Amino acid sequence: MLEKISNLFEDFLILVTQIGFWAYALGLCLVVMVGLAVPLAAQALEWLQNGVTSPRDGFWLYGISQCGEGWCRPQSVAPTDWVGVNRIINWLMDLHVAVYTVVVGWIGYGLALAWAESLGEWKAREARLRAPPPPTDTDDEDA
């Protein structure tokens, strides 16, 4: 009886983990799709209305977080006293927002693959543990 309860609990844990995995995968897809579509669509609409577009990069995100709806996109930032580090940070912030989304998607995809592999190994190990033992061959003993 205790073994059946343990097996049910293990099955429940596997089910919850699978549901969590698919929720993670769906959420990751949603984040990547929205992260690609919103800035590109906003740029397209702005171009259709005005004929020019403002860049959608890290500085644009920084301006949104600092000013809200107003426009205060800085040309560069200097968070450190080191010129080379500041240039690297400014280069990274000068990349389009879609690049950030693709990088987050790649990292998330790698995590999802690792999670799926460990889940598959867990299920296989549980199946091996629950399998009945192989029958003993009594013919060899008679010979």
Tab-separated table of N, CA and C in Angstrom:
chain	number	residue	atom	x	y	z
A	1	MET	N	0.818	-1.194	0.000
A	1	MET	CA	0.000	0.000	0.000
A	1	MET	C	0.861	1.257	0.000
A	2	LEU	N	1.888	1.245	0.828
A	2	LEU	CA	2.770	2.407	0.902
A	2	LEU	C	3.509	2.618	-0.416
A	3	GLU	N	3.837	1.522	-1.103
A	3	GLU	CA	4.517	1.638	-2.400
A	3	GLU	C	3.594	2.253	-3.447
A	4	LYS	N	2.299	1.910	-3.415
A	4	LYS	CA	1.344	2.497	-4.355
A	4	LYS	C	1.189	3.993	-4.107
A	5	ILE	N	1.153	4.394	-2.838
A	5	ILE	CA	1.050	5.814	-2.525
A	5	ILE	C	2.301	6.540	-2.991
A	6	SER	N	3.454	5.929	-2.797
A	6	SER	CA	4.710	6.524	-3.250
A	6	SER	C	4.725	6.667	-4.767
A	7	ASN	N	4.246	5.646	-5.475
A	7	ASN	CA	4.184	5.707	-6.938
A	7	ASN	C	3.216	6.795	-7.398
A	8	LEU	N	2.069	6.915	-6.725
A	8	LEU	CA	1.115	7.965	-7.083
A	8	LEU	C	1.716	9.347	-6.853
A	9	PHE	N	2.424	9.509	-5.744
A	9	PHE	CA	3.053	10.789	-5.464
A	9	PHE	C	4.127	11.099	-6.505
A	10	GLU	N	4.894	10.093	-6.873
A	10	GLU	CA	5.930	10.291	-7.901
A	10	GLU	C	5.294	10.640	-9.241
A	11	ASP	N	4.197	9.975	-9.590
A	11	ASP	CA	3.479	10.308	-10.824
A	11	ASP	C	2.938	11.733	-10.772
A	12	PHE	N	2.449	12.141	-9.611
A	12	PHE	CA	1.946	13.505	-9.452
A	12	PHE	C	3.073	14.517	-9.634
A	13	LEU	N	4.235	14.245	-9.067
A	13	LEU	CA	5.378	15.150	-9.231
A	13	LEU	C	5.808	15.250	-10.691
A	14	ILE	N	5.807	14.131	-11.390
A	14	ILE	CA	6.164	14.139	-12.808
A	14	ILE	C	5.141	14.955	-13.594
A	15	LEU	N	3.851	14.777	-13.283
A	15	LEU	CA	2.800	15.522	-13.974
A	15	LEU	C	2.926	17.023	-13.718
A	16	VAL	N	3.159	17.403	-12.473
A	16	VAL	CA	3.305	18.826	-12.143
A	16	VAL	C	4.526	19.406	-12.854
A	17	THR	N	5.600	18.638	-12.903
A	17	THR	CA	6.809	19.110	-13.587
A	17	THR	C	6.551	19.263	-15.083
A	18	GLN	N	5.828	18.336	-15.673
A	18	GLN	CA	5.499	18.455	-17.094
A	18	GLN	C	4.611	19.673	-17.358
A	19	ILE	N	3.644	19.912	-16.503
A	19	ILE	CA	2.788	21.084	-16.664
A	19	ILE	C	3.619	22.357	-16.528
A	20	GLY	N	4.528	22.372	-15.544
A	20	GLY	CA	5.415	23.523	-15.374
A	20	GLY	C	6.295	23.738	-16.587
A	21	PHE	N	6.798	22.648	-17.161
A	21	PHE	CA	7.638	22.748	-18.350
A	21	PHE	C	6.863	23.372	-19.503
A	22	TRP	N	5.657	22.886	-19.750
A	22	TRP	CA	4.887	23.415	-20.878
A	22	TRP	C	4.435	24.850	-20.628
A	23	ALA	N	4.160	25.201	-19.369
A	23	ALA	CA	3.837	26.593	-19.054
A	23	ALA	C	5.055	27.480	-19.314
A	24	TYR	N	6.232	27.012	-18.935
A	24	TYR	CA	7.469	27.753	-19.190
A	24	TYR	C	7.693	27.924	-20.691
A	25	ALA	N	7.538	26.827	-21.444
A	25	ALA	CA	7.762	26.892	-22.894
A	25	ALA	C	6.764	27.838	-23.562
A	26	LEU	N	5.510	27.778	-23.144
A	26	LEU	CA	4.495	28.663	-23.717
A	26	LEU	C	4.773	30.118	-23.351
A	27	GLY	N	5.139	30.363	-22.095
A	27	GLY	CA	5.471	31.719	-21.666
A	27	GLY	C	6.675	32.272	-22.406
A	28	LEU	N	7.686	31.422	-22.614
A	28	LEU	CA	8.873	31.848	-23.350
A	28	LEU	C	8.519	32.222	-24.785
A	29	CYS	N	7.696	31.404	-25.431
A	29	CYS	CA	7.266	31.721	-26.800
A	29	CYS	C	6.497	33.034	-26.831
A	30	LEU	N	5.635	33.248	-25.851
A	30	LEU	CA	4.860	34.488	-25.798
A	30	LEU	C	5.776	35.696	-25.608
A	31	VAL	N	6.744	35.584	-24.712
A	31	VAL	CA	7.673	36.696	-24.475
A	31	VAL	C	8.467	37.006	-25.741
A	32	VAL	N	8.946	35.984	-26.424
A	32	VAL	CA	9.737	36.207	-27.637
A	32	VAL	C	8.863	36.819	-28.738
A	33	MET	N	7.655	36.302	-28.913
A	33	MET	CA	6.786	36.850	-29.956
A	33	MET	C	6.425	38.309	-29.676
A	34	VAL	N	6.067	38.614	-28.433
A	34	VAL	CA	5.707	39.998	-28.088
A	34	VAL	C	6.938	40.894	-28.163
A	35	GLY	N	8.084	40.377	-27.683
A	35	GLY	CA	9.304	41.165	-27.718
A	35	GLY	C	9.771	41.484	-29.128
A	36	LEU	N	9.445	40.638	-30.072
A	36	LEU	CA	9.783	40.923	-31.467
A	36	LEU	C	8.723	41.784	-32.134
A	37	ALA	N	7.461	41.498	-31.867
A	37	ALA	CA	6.380	42.145	-32.608
A	37	ALA	C	6.131	43.584	-32.175
A	38	VAL	N	6.141	43.852	-30.878
A	38	VAL	CA	5.760	45.183	-30.399
A	38	VAL	C	6.724	46.270	-30.878
A	39	PRO	N	8.044	46.140	-30.660
A	39	PRO	CA	8.918	47.214	-31.140
A	39	PRO	C	8.917	47.363	-32.660
A	40	LEU	N	8.862	46.238	-33.382
A	40	LEU	CA	8.851	46.323	-34.839
A	40	LEU	C	7.549	46.933	-35.346
A	41	ALA	N	6.429	46.560	-34.723
A	41	ALA	CA	5.146	47.135	-35.129
A	41	ALA	C	5.087	48.622	-34.786
A	42	ALA	N	5.629	48.997	-33.626
A	42	ALA	CA	5.642	50.413	-33.251
A	42	ALA	C	6.491	51.219	-34.234
A	43	GLN	N	7.620	50.665	-34.650
A	43	GLN	CA	8.454	51.352	-35.634
A	43	GLN	C	7.730	51.461	-36.966
A	44	ALA	N	7.059	50.395	-37.374
A	44	ALA	CA	6.347	50.428	-38.654
A	44	ALA	C	5.227	51.461	-38.633
A	45	LEU	N	4.461	51.502	-37.554
A	45	LEU	CA	3.387	52.494	-37.458
A	45	LEU	C	3.938	53.912	-37.436
A	46	GLU	N	5.029	54.111	-36.709
A	46	GLU	CA	5.637	55.443	-36.668
A	46	GLU	C	6.132	55.856	-38.051
A	47	TRP	N	6.693	54.932	-38.790
A	47	TRP	CA	7.171	55.242	-40.138
A	47	TRP	C	5.999	55.541	-41.068
A	48	LEU	N	4.919	54.775	-40.946
A	48	LEU	CA	3.753	55.020	-41.793
A	48	LEU	C	3.121	56.376	-41.494
A	49	GLN	N	3.152	56.803	-40.230
A	49	GLN	CA	2.553	58.093	-39.873
A	49	GLN	C	3.457	59.267	-40.239
A	50	ASN	N	4.738	59.164	-39.904
A	50	ASN	CA	5.631	60.317	-40.019
A	50	ASN	C	6.666	60.209	-41.133
A	51	GLY	N	6.896	59.031	-41.630
A	51	GLY	CA	7.915	58.841	-42.653
A	51	GLY	C	9.309	58.648	-42.081
A	52	VAL	N	9.476	58.770	-40.779
A	52	VAL	CA	10.756	58.514	-40.106
A	52	VAL	C	10.484	57.664	-38.869
A	53	THR	N	11.512	56.987	-38.416
A	53	THR	CA	11.362	56.173	-37.210
A	53	THR	C	12.445	56.534	-36.205
A	54	SER	N	12.107	56.394	-34.964
A	54	SER	CA	13.108	56.528	-33.914
A	54	SER	C	13.623	55.125	-33.598
A	55	PRO	N	14.871	55.023	-33.200
A	55	PRO	CA	15.431	53.694	-32.946
A	55	PRO	C	14.765	53.008	-31.757
A	56	ARG	N	14.655	51.715	-31.853
A	56	ARG	CA	14.128	50.895	-30.760
A	56	ARG	C	15.277	50.044	-30.243
A	57	ASP	N	16.052	50.615	-29.350
A	57	ASP	CA	17.223	49.933	-28.822
A	57	ASP	C	17.213	50.005	-27.306
A	58	GLY	N	18.324	49.653	-26.693
A	58	GLY	CA	18.415	49.681	-25.242
A	58	GLY	C	18.231	51.073	-24.670
A	59	PHE	N	18.684	52.087	-25.399
A	59	PHE	CA	18.479	53.461	-24.942
A	59	PHE	C	16.999	53.829	-24.948
A	60	TRP	N	16.256	53.291	-25.910
A	60	TRP	CA	14.811	53.493	-25.957
A	60	TRP	C	14.164	52.877	-24.719
A	61	LEU	N	14.580	51.641	-24.360
A	61	LEU	CA	14.056	51.012	-23.146
A	61	LEU	C	14.443	51.816	-21.908
A	62	TYR	N	15.673	52.298	-21.888
A	62	TYR	CA	16.151	53.104	-20.767
A	62	TYR	C	15.337	54.397	-20.651
A	63	GLY	N	15.031	55.022	-21.772
A	63	GLY	CA	14.229	56.247	-21.775
A	63	GLY	C	12.815	55.988	-21.287
A	64	ILE	N	12.234	54.843	-21.676
A	64	ILE	CA	10.887	54.506	-21.212
A	64	ILE	C	10.897	54.316	-19.698
A	65	SER	N	11.929	53.647	-19.176
A	65	SER	CA	11.970	53.397	-17.734
A	65	SER	C	12.241	54.674	-16.951
A	66	GLN	N	12.932	55.646	-17.539
A	66	GLN	CA	13.255	56.882	-16.837
A	66	GLN	C	12.184	57.951	-16.991
A	67	CYS	N	11.543	58.024	-18.165
A	67	CYS	CA	10.634	59.136	-18.452
A	67	CYS	C	9.186	58.720	-18.603
A	68	GLY	N	8.911	57.447	-18.625
A	68	GLY	CA	7.535	57.011	-18.854
A	68	GLY	C	7.164	57.203	-20.308
A	69	GLU	N	6.079	57.913	-20.540
A	69	GLU	CA	5.607	58.118	-21.910
A	69	GLU	C	6.387	59.200	-22.639
A	70	GLY	N	7.062	60.066	-21.913
A	70	GLY	CA	7.825	61.130	-22.561
A	70	GLY	C	9.038	60.577	-23.286
A	71	TRP	N	9.653	61.415	-24.108
A	71	TRP	CA	10.805	60.980	-24.899
A	71	TRP	C	12.056	61.614	-24.320
A	72	CYS	N	12.915	60.809	-23.744
A	72	CYS	CA	14.170	61.336	-23.207
A	72	CYS	C	15.292	60.342	-23.476
A	73	ARG	N	15.363	59.834	-24.676
A	73	ARG	CA	16.361	58.826	-25.031
A	73	ARG	C	17.765	59.431	-24.953
A	74	PRO	N	18.620	58.908	-24.070
A	74	PRO	CA	19.986	59.427	-24.006
A	74	PRO	C	20.816	58.927	-25.192
A	75	GLN	N	21.824	59.673	-25.543
A	75	GLN	CA	22.712	59.254	-26.627
A	75	GLN	C	23.724	58.222	-26.145
A	76	SER	N	24.086	58.289	-24.867
A	76	SER	CA	25.009	57.314	-24.284
A	76	SER	C	24.854	57.358	-22.775
A	77	VAL	N	25.383	56.335	-22.139
A	77	VAL	CA	25.400	56.274	-20.681
A	77	VAL	C	26.831	56.025	-20.240
A	78	ALA	N	27.151	56.453	-19.030
A	78	ALA	CA	28.491	56.247	-18.479
A	78	ALA	C	28.361	55.735	-17.046
A	79	PRO	N	27.984	54.452	-16.893
A	79	PRO	CA	27.784	53.935	-15.532
A	79	PRO	C	29.083	53.689	-14.763
A	80	THR	N	30.231	53.629	-15.456
A	80	THR	CA	31.501	53.373	-14.783
A	80	THR	C	32.493	54.477	-15.136
A	81	ASP	N	33.636	54.434	-14.483
A	81	ASP	CA	34.706	55.389	-14.780
A	81	ASP	C	35.628	54.886	-15.885
A	82	TRP	N	35.440	53.660	-16.328
A	82	TRP	CA	36.308	53.059	-17.339
A	82	TRP	C	35.730	53.324	-18.721
A	83	VAL	N	36.512	53.905	-19.582
A	83	VAL	CA	36.041	54.288	-20.906
A	83	VAL	C	35.718	53.061	-21.760
A	84	GLY	N	36.571	52.048	-21.721
A	84	GLY	CA	36.341	50.844	-22.528
A	84	GLY	C	35.078	50.112	-22.115
A	85	VAL	N	34.843	49.980	-20.812
A	85	VAL	CA	33.625	49.323	-20.329
A	85	VAL	C	32.403	50.129	-20.740
A	86	ASN	N	32.493	51.444	-20.637
A	86	ASN	CA	31.365	52.284	-21.060
A	86	ASN	C	31.072	52.125	-22.554
A	87	ARG	N	32.121	52.004	-23.363
A	87	ARG	CA	31.898	51.800	-24.809
A	87	ARG	C	31.222	50.470	-25.079
A	88	ILE	N	31.623	49.412	-24.347
A	88	ILE	CA	30.982	48.100	-24.527
A	88	ILE	C	29.521	48.177	-24.110
A	89	ILE	N	29.244	48.803	-22.971
A	89	ILE	CA	27.857	48.944	-22.505
A	89	ILE	C	27.033	49.745	-23.508
A	90	ASN	N	27.587	50.827	-24.025
A	90	ASN	CA	26.866	51.637	-25.015
A	90	ASN	C	26.642	50.874	-26.314
A	91	TRP	N	27.623	50.049	-26.710
A	91	TRP	CA	27.437	49.232	-27.920
A	91	TRP	C	26.306	48.235	-27.710
A	92	LEU	N	26.267	47.589	-26.529
A	92	LEU	CA	25.203	46.631	-26.243
A	92	LEU	C	23.837	47.323	-26.186
A	93	MET	N	23.804	48.512	-25.608
A	93	MET	CA	22.526	49.234	-25.525
A	93	MET	C	22.095	49.790	-26.873
A	94	ASP	N	23.015	49.894	-27.814
A	94	ASP	CA	22.688	50.409	-29.139
A	94	ASP	C	22.106	49.329	-30.049
A	95	LEU	N	22.057	48.078	-29.592
A	95	LEU	CA	21.463	46.996	-30.372
A	95	LEU	C	19.940	47.114	-30.346
A	96	HIS	N	19.301	46.646	-31.393
A	96	HIS	CA	17.839	46.692	-31.486
A	96	HIS	C	17.224	45.787	-30.420
A	97	VAL	N	16.049	46.158	-29.946
A	97	VAL	CA	15.363	45.397	-28.908
A	97	VAL	C	15.098	43.960	-29.360
A	98	ALA	N	14.875	43.743	-30.642
A	98	ALA	CA	14.633	42.398	-31.149
A	98	ALA	C	15.844	41.491	-30.923
A	99	VAL	N	17.047	42.048	-30.953
A	99	VAL	CA	18.251	41.248	-30.688
A	99	VAL	C	18.230	40.749	-29.248
A	100	TYR	N	17.830	41.624	-28.313
A	100	TYR	CA	17.723	41.197	-26.915
A	100	TYR	C	16.725	40.046	-26.785
A	101	THR	N	15.611	40.174	-27.483
A	101	THR	CA	14.575	39.152	-27.411
A	101	THR	C	15.070	37.827	-27.966
A	102	VAL	N	15.794	37.857	-29.067
A	102	VAL	CA	16.319	36.627	-29.649
A	102	VAL	C	17.327	35.972	-28.701
A	103	VAL	N	18.175	36.762	-28.068
A	103	VAL	CA	19.157	36.200	-27.124
A	103	VAL	C	18.444	35.570	-25.929
A	104	VAL	N	17.438	36.248	-25.393
A	104	VAL	CA	16.660	35.678	-24.284
A	104	VAL	C	15.972	34.391	-24.735
A	105	GLY	N	15.475	34.379	-25.957
A	105	GLY	CA	14.845	33.168	-26.489
A	105	GLY	C	15.820	32.008	-26.604
A	106	TRP	N	17.040	32.277	-27.074
A	106	TRP	CA	18.051	31.213	-27.170
A	106	TRP	C	18.409	30.658	-25.799
A	107	ILE	N	18.601	31.538	-24.845
A	107	ILE	CA	18.932	31.083	-23.494
A	107	ILE	C	17.773	30.279	-22.915
A	108	GLY	N	16.564	30.790	-23.088
A	108	GLY	CA	15.392	30.062	-22.605
A	108	GLY	C	15.200	28.731	-23.288
A	109	TYR	N	15.496	28.669	-24.576
A	109	TYR	CA	15.390	27.407	-25.315
A	109	TYR	C	16.400	26.394	-24.786
A	110	GLY	N	17.610	26.847	-24.515
A	110	GLY	CA	18.617	25.949	-23.945
A	110	GLY	C	18.197	25.421	-22.586
A	111	LEU	N	17.633	26.291	-21.754
A	111	LEU	CA	17.135	25.837	-20.455
A	111	LEU	C	15.985	24.849	-20.617
A	112	ALA	N	15.103	25.099	-21.587
A	112	ALA	CA	13.984	24.188	-21.827
A	112	ALA	C	14.477	22.827	-22.298
A	113	LEU	N	15.493	22.795	-23.158
A	113	LEU	CA	16.036	21.508	-23.599
A	113	LEU	C	16.638	20.728	-22.441
A	114	ALA	N	17.380	21.420	-21.583
A	114	ALA	CA	17.971	20.746	-20.421
A	114	ALA	C	16.879	20.232	-19.488
A	115	TRP	N	15.828	21.011	-19.297
A	115	TRP	CA	14.728	20.613	-18.434
A	115	TRP	C	14.001	19.402	-19.022
A	116	ALA	N	13.749	19.430	-20.318
A	116	ALA	CA	13.057	18.312	-20.970
A	116	ALA	C	13.898	17.036	-20.895
A	117	GLU	N	15.205	17.163	-21.062
A	117	GLU	CA	16.077	15.987	-20.983
A	117	GLU	C	16.074	15.402	-19.580
A	118	SER	N	16.146	16.242	-18.564
A	118	SER	CA	16.136	15.718	-17.197
A	118	SER	C	14.786	15.111	-16.855
A	119	LEU	N	13.715	15.689	-17.377
A	119	LEU	CA	12.389	15.117	-17.156
A	119	LEU	C	12.265	13.755	-17.816
A	120	GLY	N	12.794	13.624	-19.036
A	120	GLY	CA	12.772	12.325	-19.719
A	120	GLY	C	13.596	11.275	-18.982
A	121	GLU	N	14.759	11.677	-18.458
A	121	GLU	CA	15.574	10.735	-17.681
A	121	GLU	C	14.854	10.333	-16.401
A	122	TRP	N	14.178	11.276	-15.777
A	122	TRP	CA	13.435	10.982	-14.550
A	122	TRP	C	12.329	9.968	-14.821
A	123	LYS	N	11.576	10.183	-15.917
A	123	LYS	CA	10.500	9.258	-16.265
A	123	LYS	C	11.049	7.876	-16.613
A	124	ALA	N	12.164	7.829	-17.329
A	124	ALA	CA	12.756	6.531	-17.687
A	124	ALA	C	13.245	5.804	-16.440
A	125	ARG	N	13.855	6.525	-15.498
A	125	ARG	CA	14.333	5.900	-14.267
A	125	ARG	C	13.165	5.347	-13.455
A	126	GLU	N	12.074	6.105	-13.395
A	126	GLU	CA	10.889	5.630	-12.682
A	126	GLU	C	10.311	4.387	-13.360
A	127	ALA	N	10.296	4.358	-14.682
A	127	ALA	CA	9.776	3.182	-15.395
A	127	ALA	C	10.647	1.957	-15.122
A	128	ARG	N	11.977	2.153	-15.084
A	128	ARG	CA	12.867	1.024	-14.783
A	128	ARG	C	12.667	0.526	-13.356
A	129	LEU	N	12.454	1.442	-12.415
A	129	LEU	CA	12.268	1.034	-11.030
A	129	LEU	C	10.952	0.302	-10.820
A	130	ARG	N	9.941	0.658	-11.581
A	130	ARG	CA	8.623	0.032	-11.421
A	130	ARG	C	8.455	-1.243	-12.249
A	131	ALA	N	9.339	-1.487	-13.160
A	131	ALA	CA	9.209	-2.673	-14.021
A	131	ALA	C	9.385	-3.935	-13.168
A	132	PRO	N	8.607	-4.954	-13.481
A	132	PRO	CA	8.770	-6.199	-12.717
A	132	PRO	C	10.145	-6.804	-13.010
A	133	PRO	N	10.692	-7.500	-12.052
A	133	PRO	CA	12.008	-8.100	-12.279
A	133	PRO	C	11.918	-9.152	-13.380
A	134	PRO	N	12.988	-9.322	-14.139
A	134	PRO	CA	12.951	-10.326	-15.205
A	134	PRO	C	12.835	-11.723	-14.600
A	135	PRO	N	12.119	-12.587	-15.311
A	135	PRO	CA	11.952	-13.948	-14.770
A	135	PRO	C	13.300	-14.675	-14.757
A	136	THR	N	13.469	-15.459	-13.731
A	136	THR	CA	14.719	-16.227	-13.658
A	136	THR	C	14.616	-17.425	-14.580
A	137	ASP	N	15.682	-17.748	-15.217
A	137	ASP	CA	15.706	-18.874	-16.172
A	137	ASP	C	16.064	-20.127	-15.409
A	138	THR	N	15.077	-21.021	-15.214
A	138	THR	CA	15.292	-22.236	-14.452
A	138	THR	C	15.862	-23.360	-15.297
A	139	ASP	N	15.864	-23.210	-16.626
A	139	ASP	CA	16.390	-24.265	-17.503
A	139	ASP	C	17.886	-24.443	-17.322
A	140	ASP	N	18.600	-23.345	-17.057
A	140	ASP	CA	20.049	-23.451	-16.887
A	140	ASP	C	20.436	-24.231	-15.634
A	141	GLU	N	19.591	-24.174	-14.615
A	141	GLU	CA	19.909	-24.870	-13.368
A	141	GLU	C	19.754	-26.374	-13.526
A	142	ASP	N	18.830	-26.809	-14.377
A	142	ASP	CA	18.592	-28.239	-14.561
A	142	ASP	C	19.722	-28.909	-15.323
A	143	ALA	N	20.440	-28.189	-16.127
A	143	ALA	CA	21.449	-28.792	-16.988
A	143	ALA	C	22.686	-29.161	-16.285
